[in-house]
Amino acid sequence: MPNIKDIAKAAGVSTSTVSRVLNNNPLISLETRKHVLKVMRDFNYVPNSMARGLSNQKASTVALLVDMDDSPSFDNLFFHKVMYGIENALFKNNLSLVICNLQASGNRKKRLNSMVQGKHIQGAILPSLLLGSDLVNTLKKQEFPFVVLGEPENIAVPFDWVDINNAQGGQQAVGYLIEKGYRRIAFLRGRKTIFNRNRLLGYQAMLKQSNSPFDERLIAECDGSKDSAYREILRLLTLLSPPDAVICGDNVMSIGAMKAIREKGRKIPHDIGIISFDNYPMAELVEPTLTTVDIDLYEMGVEAVKLLLRRIENPAASHQVSLISTSLQVRESTRA
Amino acid sequence: MPNIKDIAKAAGVSTSTVSRVLNNNPLISLETRKHVLKVMRDFNYVPNSMARGLSNQKASTVALLVDMDDSPSFDNLFFHKVMYGIENALFKNNLSLVICNLQASGNRKKRLNSMVQGKHIQGAILPSLLLGSDLVNTLKKQEFPFVVLGEPENIAVPFDWVDINNAQGGQQAVGYLIEKGYRRIAFLRGRKTIFNRNRLLGYQAMLKQSNSPFDERLIAECDGSKDSAYREILRLLTLLSPPDAVICGDNVMSIGAMKAIREKGRKIPHDIGIISFDNYPMAELVEPTLTTVDIDLYEMGVEAVKLLLRRIENPAASHQVSLISTSLQVRESTRA
DNA sequence: TTGAAAGCGCTAACAA
DNA sequence: TTGTTAGCGCTTTCAA
């Protein structure tokens, strides 16, 4: 396996010249560059990433920190798509992605520290869920570049983050339902997370904007499970003036909601319309298929990398936030 | 950030002594070792991974190669769980996991080559799906350590691989159904993959073993979609002597099957029992909930790492295969 | 049981 | 525009 010396010798130049070619240094004459590149190709030369990293004092990897013990956050397609986006964006920048599992069961700080201090990674991307333990402070103190996935809650220090524009999603759902003639739109909220709150805020904002009355009784809170959704919808359907449409926090809740509606003898989408957040495969497996608020998680990953690279480039830059637009995926659960 | 010199100086020893302590070299006296360890702790010292790697001529990472473009293989919980197992097992061996996306759209060989030759990774784990292009040969030729996930098909060169014991799963399903009094057991096979074939083989083996008649007409082939499963089951139910139980290739097919059974007015599990392969969340969301053949993907990841480390340790070792046991997850879709 | 020093492959300051 | 050379932080051989 050839190294830079071999190339230099074969090309009849010094190692620094080869290095410059490698790094696209503009000082090199076109002729020399071409020649060296040819030799590299002939030798099938690939620079040693560790030597490069050591010399440059920076790794060529970025970590995606996750808590794999936390199934709801890790064990779902959400994560996959984000990861896909991240990997692709990193690759385009000659970086590679390392997955680092910060389980609650292990010593998170220690593990992260060994990655950071050990120069294993150049930056990190982590879900806001992981912020609880004072990881942020640790990272901040070391001036280590990182970006957070999902709007953070109650964190004093400022940092870069990216999230889905959940409020916009709520607005789109309401707007579409109104457009289709639904009038009493319920909102089935899942766990008390910040993104569910934002979705609700969007819902309220759109009702107001379209001069529709806002009825607090149409907001149901559940724990995100199928069963709790089922119970809540049954309850809503016994109201004096029951809803004629429901916006569900996610696909799982939608299944509980649909069951309740079916049992009450109402027809979807004729009597009651449903829009669900998220767009998992099951949205197309149920009957009728679900109209969803689709969230572009791939793009969210790409954006996270963008922010991270910006931060690495300029550690002192002002903190930035990116929100990814949502879009409606119309299927059968809303009137045509 | 302290380096090995700082530690050496502070401890009043040479850098080689510090290095020996770092590497658990037994030649170091207990006293010296303790002292050096204390200084390390005081300084919060973490060795630079790149310097180590450069010196040792080997990276501290292992790559999981995936094709993220291929949704069916990547975009599912299957992958998550395997990854979970891999990460954990690697971590226990002071290795970290890098995700490398070998999309069909990109130049796979080139990308892999830059990882391997660039000393970015010490070994690789890849799904058998990726073997098509002659990646194996490339890896083999370089004597690069790798392990394959999933039984390979038609590959001439031998290598280490690990898979779920699918045949065993088929046997368990049949055995349990027979035990519960079902007599005419249909097998709804998904795409023509090797693991579906193995499941079918297990099915046949167990029928034979329990002296149950094997009726070819009870084997239905479909493309793995809900709709094709629905059609096939409808067809089976019109046979002169229709099945009283169905083994489905996966959860999605089960949904189509259940729909067909419901429409025909048969009751699950009374009239017809269902067992599904895989154990996705949706198995618990449908009604009745699905009895499944659970596959331990976490363990499969762990095992893959075990084989990989063995190969790294001893490149000339004989090739090994590991099959992970399946287990039955009993729920409502089979008689109690 | 420990230390001195060369070397892993690359980069960059300085010199030419 | 290119070459010389001193590191980057660690490991390991050889000598003591």
Coordinates of C-alpha atoms in Angstrom, one line a residue, chain A:
Chain A
M1 CA 0.0 0.0 0.0
P2 CA 1.7 3.2 -1.2
N3 CA 2.2 6.2 1.0
I4 CA 3.0 9.8 0.2
K5 CA 6.7 9.1 -0.1
D6 CA 6.2 6.5 -2.7
I7 CA 4.1 8.8 -4.7
A8 CA 6.6 11.6 -4.3
K9 CA 9.4 9.4 -5.4
A10 CA 7.6 8.0 -8.4
A11 CA 6.5 11.5 -9.5
G12 CA 9.9 12.9 -9.0
V13 CA 8.7 15.6 -6.6
S14 CA 8.8 16.2 -2.8
T15 CA 6.2 14.9 -0.4
S16 CA 5.0 18.5 0.2
T17 CA 4.2 18.8 -3.4
V18 CA 2.1 15.7 -3.2
S19 CA 0.5 16.9 -0.1
R20 CA -0.4 20.2 -1.8
V21 CA -1.9 18.4 -4.7
L22 CA -3.9 16.3 -2.2
N23 CA -5.2 19.4 -0.6
N24 CA -5.9 21.4 -3.7
N25 CA -3.3 24.0 -2.9
P26 CA -3.5 26.6 -5.7
L27 CA 0.2 27.2 -5.7
I28 CA 0.9 24.1 -7.5
S29 CA 1.4 24.4 -11.3
L30 CA -1.2 22.7 -13.4
E31 CA 1.4 20.6 -15.0
T32 CA 2.8 19.2 -11.8
R33 CA -0.7 18.7 -10.4
K34 CA -1.7 16.7 -13.4
H35 CA 1.4 14.6 -13.3
V36 CA 1.1 13.9 -9.6
L37 CA -2.6 13.0 -9.9
K38 CA -1.7 10.5 -12.6
V39 CA 0.9 8.8 -10.5
M40 CA -1.6 8.7 -7.6
R41 CA -4.1 7.0 -9.9
D42 CA -1.5 4.6 -11.2
F43 CA -0.5 3.6 -7.7
N44 CA -4.1 3.5 -6.5
Y45 CA -3.1 5.8 -3.8
V46 CA -5.4 6.7 -0.9
P47 CA -4.1 9.0 1.8
N48 CA -4.0 7.5 5.3
S49 CA -6.9 9.2 7.2
M50 CA -5.3 8.8 10.6
A51 CA -2.0 10.4 9.6
R52 CA -4.0 13.2 8.0
G53 CA -6.1 13.6 11.1
L54 CA -3.1 13.5 13.4
S55 CA -1.3 16.1 11.4
N56 CA -4.3 18.3 11.0
Q57 CA -5.4 17.8 14.6
K58 CA -8.9 17.0 13.6
A59 CA -10.8 13.8 12.9
S60 CA -12.6 13.1 9.7
T61 CA -15.7 11.9 11.5
V62 CA -18.8 13.3 13.0
A63 CA -20.8 11.5 15.7
L64 CA -24.5 11.0 15.8
L65 CA -25.3 10.5 19.5
V66 CA -28.3 8.4 20.3
D67 CA -29.9 6.7 23.2
M68 CA -30.6 3.2 21.8
D69 CA -32.2 2.2 25.1
D70 CA -34.9 4.8 24.4
S71 CA -36.9 2.9 21.9
P72 CA -39.5 5.6 21.2
S73 CA -36.7 7.9 20.0
F74 CA -34.4 5.5 18.4
D75 CA -36.4 2.5 17.3
N76 CA -38.4 4.3 14.6
L77 CA -38.2 5.4 11.1
F78 CA -37.8 8.9 12.3
F79 CA -34.2 8.2 13.2
H80 CA -33.5 6.3 10.0
K81 CA -34.4 9.1 7.7
V82 CA -32.5 11.7 9.7
M83 CA -29.5 9.4 9.7
Y84 CA -29.8 8.9 5.9
G85 CA -29.8 12.7 5.4
I86 CA -26.9 13.1 7.8
E87 CA -24.7 10.4 6.2
N88 CA -25.3 11.8 2.7
A89 CA -24.5 15.3 3.7
L90 CA -21.4 14.3 5.6
F91 CA -20.2 12.2 2.7
K92 CA -20.4 15.1 0.4
N93 CA -18.0 16.8 2.7
N94 CA -15.6 14.0 3.0
L95 CA -16.7 13.2 6.5
S96 CA -18.0 9.9 7.8
L97 CA -20.6 9.2 10.3
V98 CA -20.0 7.4 13.6
I99 CA -22.9 6.2 15.7
C100 CA -22.4 6.6 19.4
N101 CA -24.8 5.1 21.8
L102 CA -25.2 7.1 24.9
Q103 CA -27.4 4.8 26.9
A104 CA -28.8 6.0 30.2
S105 CA -27.3 2.9 31.6
G106 CA -23.8 3.8 30.7
N107 CA -21.7 6.7 31.8
R108 CA -22.8 9.2 29.1
K109 CA -20.4 12.0 30.0
K110 CA -17.5 9.7 30.2
R111 CA -18.3 8.1 26.9
L112 CA -18.8 11.4 25.1
N113 CA -15.7 12.8 26.7
S114 CA -13.5 10.0 25.4
M115 CA -14.9 10.6 21.9
V116 CA -14.2 14.4 22.1
Q117 CA -11.0 14.4 24.0
G118 CA -9.7 11.4 22.2
K119 CA -10.1 13.4 18.9
H120 CA -12.3 10.7 17.6
I121 CA -14.8 13.1 16.2
Q122 CA -14.9 16.5 14.8
G123 CA -18.4 17.4 15.8
A124 CA -21.6 15.9 17.1
I125 CA -25.3 15.8 16.3
L126 CA -27.6 14.8 19.1
P127 CA -31.4 14.6 19.7
S128 CA -32.7 17.2 22.2
L129 CA -33.8 14.3 24.4
L130 CA -30.2 13.8 25.3
L131 CA -29.7 17.3 26.5
G132 CA -31.2 16.5 29.9
S133 CA -28.0 15.4 31.5
D134 CA -25.7 18.3 31.3
L135 CA -24.1 17.2 28.2
V136 CA -24.6 20.6 26.6
N137 CA -22.6 22.3 29.2
T138 CA -19.8 19.8 28.8
L139 CA -19.7 20.4 25.1
K140 CA -20.0 24.1 25.4
K141 CA -17.2 24.3 27.9
Q142 CA -14.9 22.5 25.5
E143 CA -16.1 24.7 22.6
F144 CA -16.9 21.5 20.8
P145 CA -19.1 21.9 17.7
F146 CA -22.5 20.3 17.9
V147 CA -26.0 20.6 16.6
V148 CA -29.3 19.5 18.2
L149 CA -32.1 17.7 16.5
G150 CA -35.4 18.9 17.7
E151 CA -36.3 22.1 19.5
P152 CA -34.8 22.1 23.0
E153 CA -36.7 22.8 26.1
N154 CA -35.6 25.0 29.0
I155 CA -32.0 25.1 28.1
A156 CA -30.2 28.2 29.2
V157 CA -27.2 28.2 27.0
P158 CA -27.8 29.0 23.3
F159 CA -26.8 26.6 20.5
D160 CA -27.6 25.6 17.0
W161 CA -30.7 23.4 16.4
V162 CA -32.9 22.2 13.7
D163 CA -36.4 20.9 13.8
I164 CA -39.5 20.1 11.7
N165 CA -41.8 23.1 11.5
N166 CA -44.4 21.5 13.6
A167 CA -46.5 24.6 14.0
Q168 CA -46.7 24.9 10.2
G169 CA -47.8 21.2 10.1
G170 CA -50.7 22.0 12.4
Q171 CA -51.7 24.9 10.3
Q172 CA -51.7 22.9 7.1
A173 CA -53.8 20.1 8.6
V174 CA -56.4 22.6 9.8
G175 CA -56.3 24.6 6.7
Y176 CA -56.9 21.5 4.5
L177 CA -59.7 20.2 6.7
I178 CA -61.5 23.5 6.6
E179 CA -61.0 23.7 2.8
K180 CA -62.7 20.2 2.6
G181 CA -65.7 21.5 4.5
Y182 CA -65.0 20.1 8.0
R183 CA -66.1 22.4 10.7
R184 CA -65.5 21.0 14.1
I185 CA -61.9 19.9 14.2
A186 CA -60.6 18.0 17.2
F187 CA -56.9 17.7 18.1
L188 CA -55.7 14.5 19.6
R189 CA -52.5 15.4 21.3
G190 CA -49.8 12.8 22.2
R191 CA -47.2 13.0 24.9
K192 CA -46.5 16.4 26.4
T193 CA -43.5 17.0 24.2
I194 CA -42.5 20.3 22.8
F195 CA -43.3 19.2 19.2
N196 CA -46.8 18.2 20.1
R197 CA -47.2 21.6 21.7
N198 CA -46.0 23.3 18.6
R199 CA -48.4 21.3 16.5
L200 CA -51.2 22.4 18.7
L201 CA -50.1 26.0 18.5
G202 CA -50.3 25.7 14.7
Y203 CA -53.7 24.2 15.0
Q204 CA -55.0 27.1 17.1
A205 CA -53.3 29.7 15.0
M206 CA -55.0 28.4 11.9
L207 CA -58.4 28.2 13.4
K208 CA -58.0 31.8 14.4
Q209 CA -56.7 32.8 11.0
S210 CA -59.7 31.3 9.3
N211 CA -62.1 32.7 11.8
S212 CA -63.2 29.3 13.0
P213 CA -64.3 29.0 16.5
F214 CA -61.9 27.5 18.9
D215 CA -63.4 25.0 21.3
E216 CA -61.2 23.8 24.1
R217 CA -63.3 20.7 24.5
L218 CA -62.1 19.5 21.2
I219 CA -58.6 19.1 22.4
A220 CA -57.9 15.7 23.8
E221 CA -54.8 14.7 25.6
C222 CA -53.5 11.1 25.6
D223 CA -50.4 9.3 26.2
G224 CA -49.7 8.5 22.6
S225 CA -50.8 4.9 22.8
K226 CA -53.5 3.3 20.6
D227 CA -55.7 2.6 23.5
S228 CA -55.6 6.1 25.0
A229 CA -56.4 7.5 21.6
Y230 CA -59.3 5.1 21.3
R231 CA -60.8 6.2 24.7
E232 CA -60.4 9.8 24.0
I233 CA -62.1 9.7 20.6
L234 CA -64.9 7.7 22.1
R235 CA -65.4 10.4 24.6
L236 CA -65.3 13.2 22.1
L237 CA -67.9 11.4 20.0
T238 CA -70.4 11.6 22.9
L239 CA -70.1 15.3 23.2
L240 CA -73.3 17.3 22.4
S241 CA -71.7 18.7 19.3
P242 CA -69.0 16.1 18.4
P243 CA -66.1 16.8 16.1
D244 CA -66.4 16.1 12.4
A245 CA -62.6 15.8 11.9
V246 CA -59.6 14.8 14.0
I247 CA -56.0 15.6 13.8
C248 CA -53.9 12.9 15.4
G249 CA -50.5 13.3 16.8
D250 CA -49.1 10.2 15.0
N251 CA -50.0 7.1 13.1
V252 CA -50.4 4.9 16.2
M253 CA -52.9 7.2 17.7
S254 CA -54.7 7.3 14.4
I255 CA -55.3 3.6 14.6
G256 CA -57.0 3.9 18.0
A257 CA -59.0 6.8 16.7
M258 CA -60.2 5.0 13.6
K259 CA -61.3 2.0 15.7
A260 CA -63.4 4.3 18.0
I261 CA -64.9 6.0 15.0
R262 CA -65.7 2.7 13.3
E263 CA -67.4 1.4 16.5
K264 CA -69.5 4.4 16.7
G265 CA -70.8 3.7 13.3
R266 CA -69.4 6.9 11.7
K267 CA -67.8 6.7 8.2
I268 CA -64.4 8.0 7.4
P269 CA -64.0 10.3 5.6
H270 CA -67.6 11.1 5.0
D271 CA -68.8 11.7 8.6
I272 CA -65.4 12.3 10.1
G273 CA -62.1 13.2 8.5
I274 CA -58.7 12.2 9.9
I275 CA -55.3 13.7 9.4
S276 CA -52.3 12.2 11.1
F277 CA -48.9 13.5 11.7
D278 CA -46.0 11.4 10.5
N279 CA -46.0 9.3 7.5
Y280 CA -45.0 5.8 8.4
P281 CA -45.7 2.8 6.2
M282 CA -48.7 1.9 8.3
A283 CA -50.4 5.1 7.0
E284 CA -50.9 3.2 3.8
L285 CA -51.8 -0.1 5.4
V286 CA -54.8 1.0 7.2
E287 CA -58.3 1.4 5.7
P288 CA -59.0 4.0 4.6
T289 CA -55.4 5.1 4.0
L290 CA -54.4 8.0 6.1
T291 CA -54.0 11.6 5.0
T292 CA -50.8 12.7 6.7
V293 CA -48.7 15.7 7.5
D294 CA -45.5 14.5 6.1
I295 CA -42.2 15.6 7.6
D296 CA -39.0 15.7 5.7
L297 CA -36.6 14.0 8.0
Y298 CA -34.0 13.5 5.4
E299 CA -33.8 17.2 4.9
M300 CA -33.6 17.7 8.6
G301 CA -30.5 15.6 8.7
V302 CA -29.0 17.5 5.8
E303 CA -29.7 20.7 7.5
A304 CA -28.2 19.5 10.7
V305 CA -24.9 18.8 8.9
K306 CA -25.1 22.2 7.3
L307 CA -25.3 23.9 10.7
L308 CA -22.6 21.8 12.1
L309 CA -20.1 22.5 9.3
R310 CA -20.9 26.2 9.7
R311 CA -20.1 25.9 13.4
I312 CA -16.9 24.0 12.8
E313 CA -15.8 26.5 10.3
N314 CA -16.6 29.4 12.6
P315 CA -16.9 28.5 16.2
A316 CA -17.8 32.1 17.1
A317 CA -20.7 32.4 14.7
S318 CA -24.1 33.4 16.0
H319 CA -26.4 30.6 16.9
Q320 CA -28.7 29.4 14.3
V321 CA -32.0 27.6 14.1
S322 CA -33.5 25.9 11.1
L323 CA -37.1 24.7 10.6
I324 CA -38.0 22.2 7.9
S325 CA -41.2 22.7 6.1
T326 CA -44.0 20.1 6.3
S327 CA -46.2 19.0 3.5
L328 CA -49.6 17.3 3.2
Q329 CA -49.9 13.8 1.9
V330 CA -53.5 13.5 0.9
R331 CA -55.0 10.0 1.0
E332 CA -58.4 8.5 1.7
S333 CA -59.2 9.6 5.2
T334 CA -60.2 13.1 4.2
R335 CA -63.0 14.0 1.8
A336 CA -61.9 14.3 -1.8

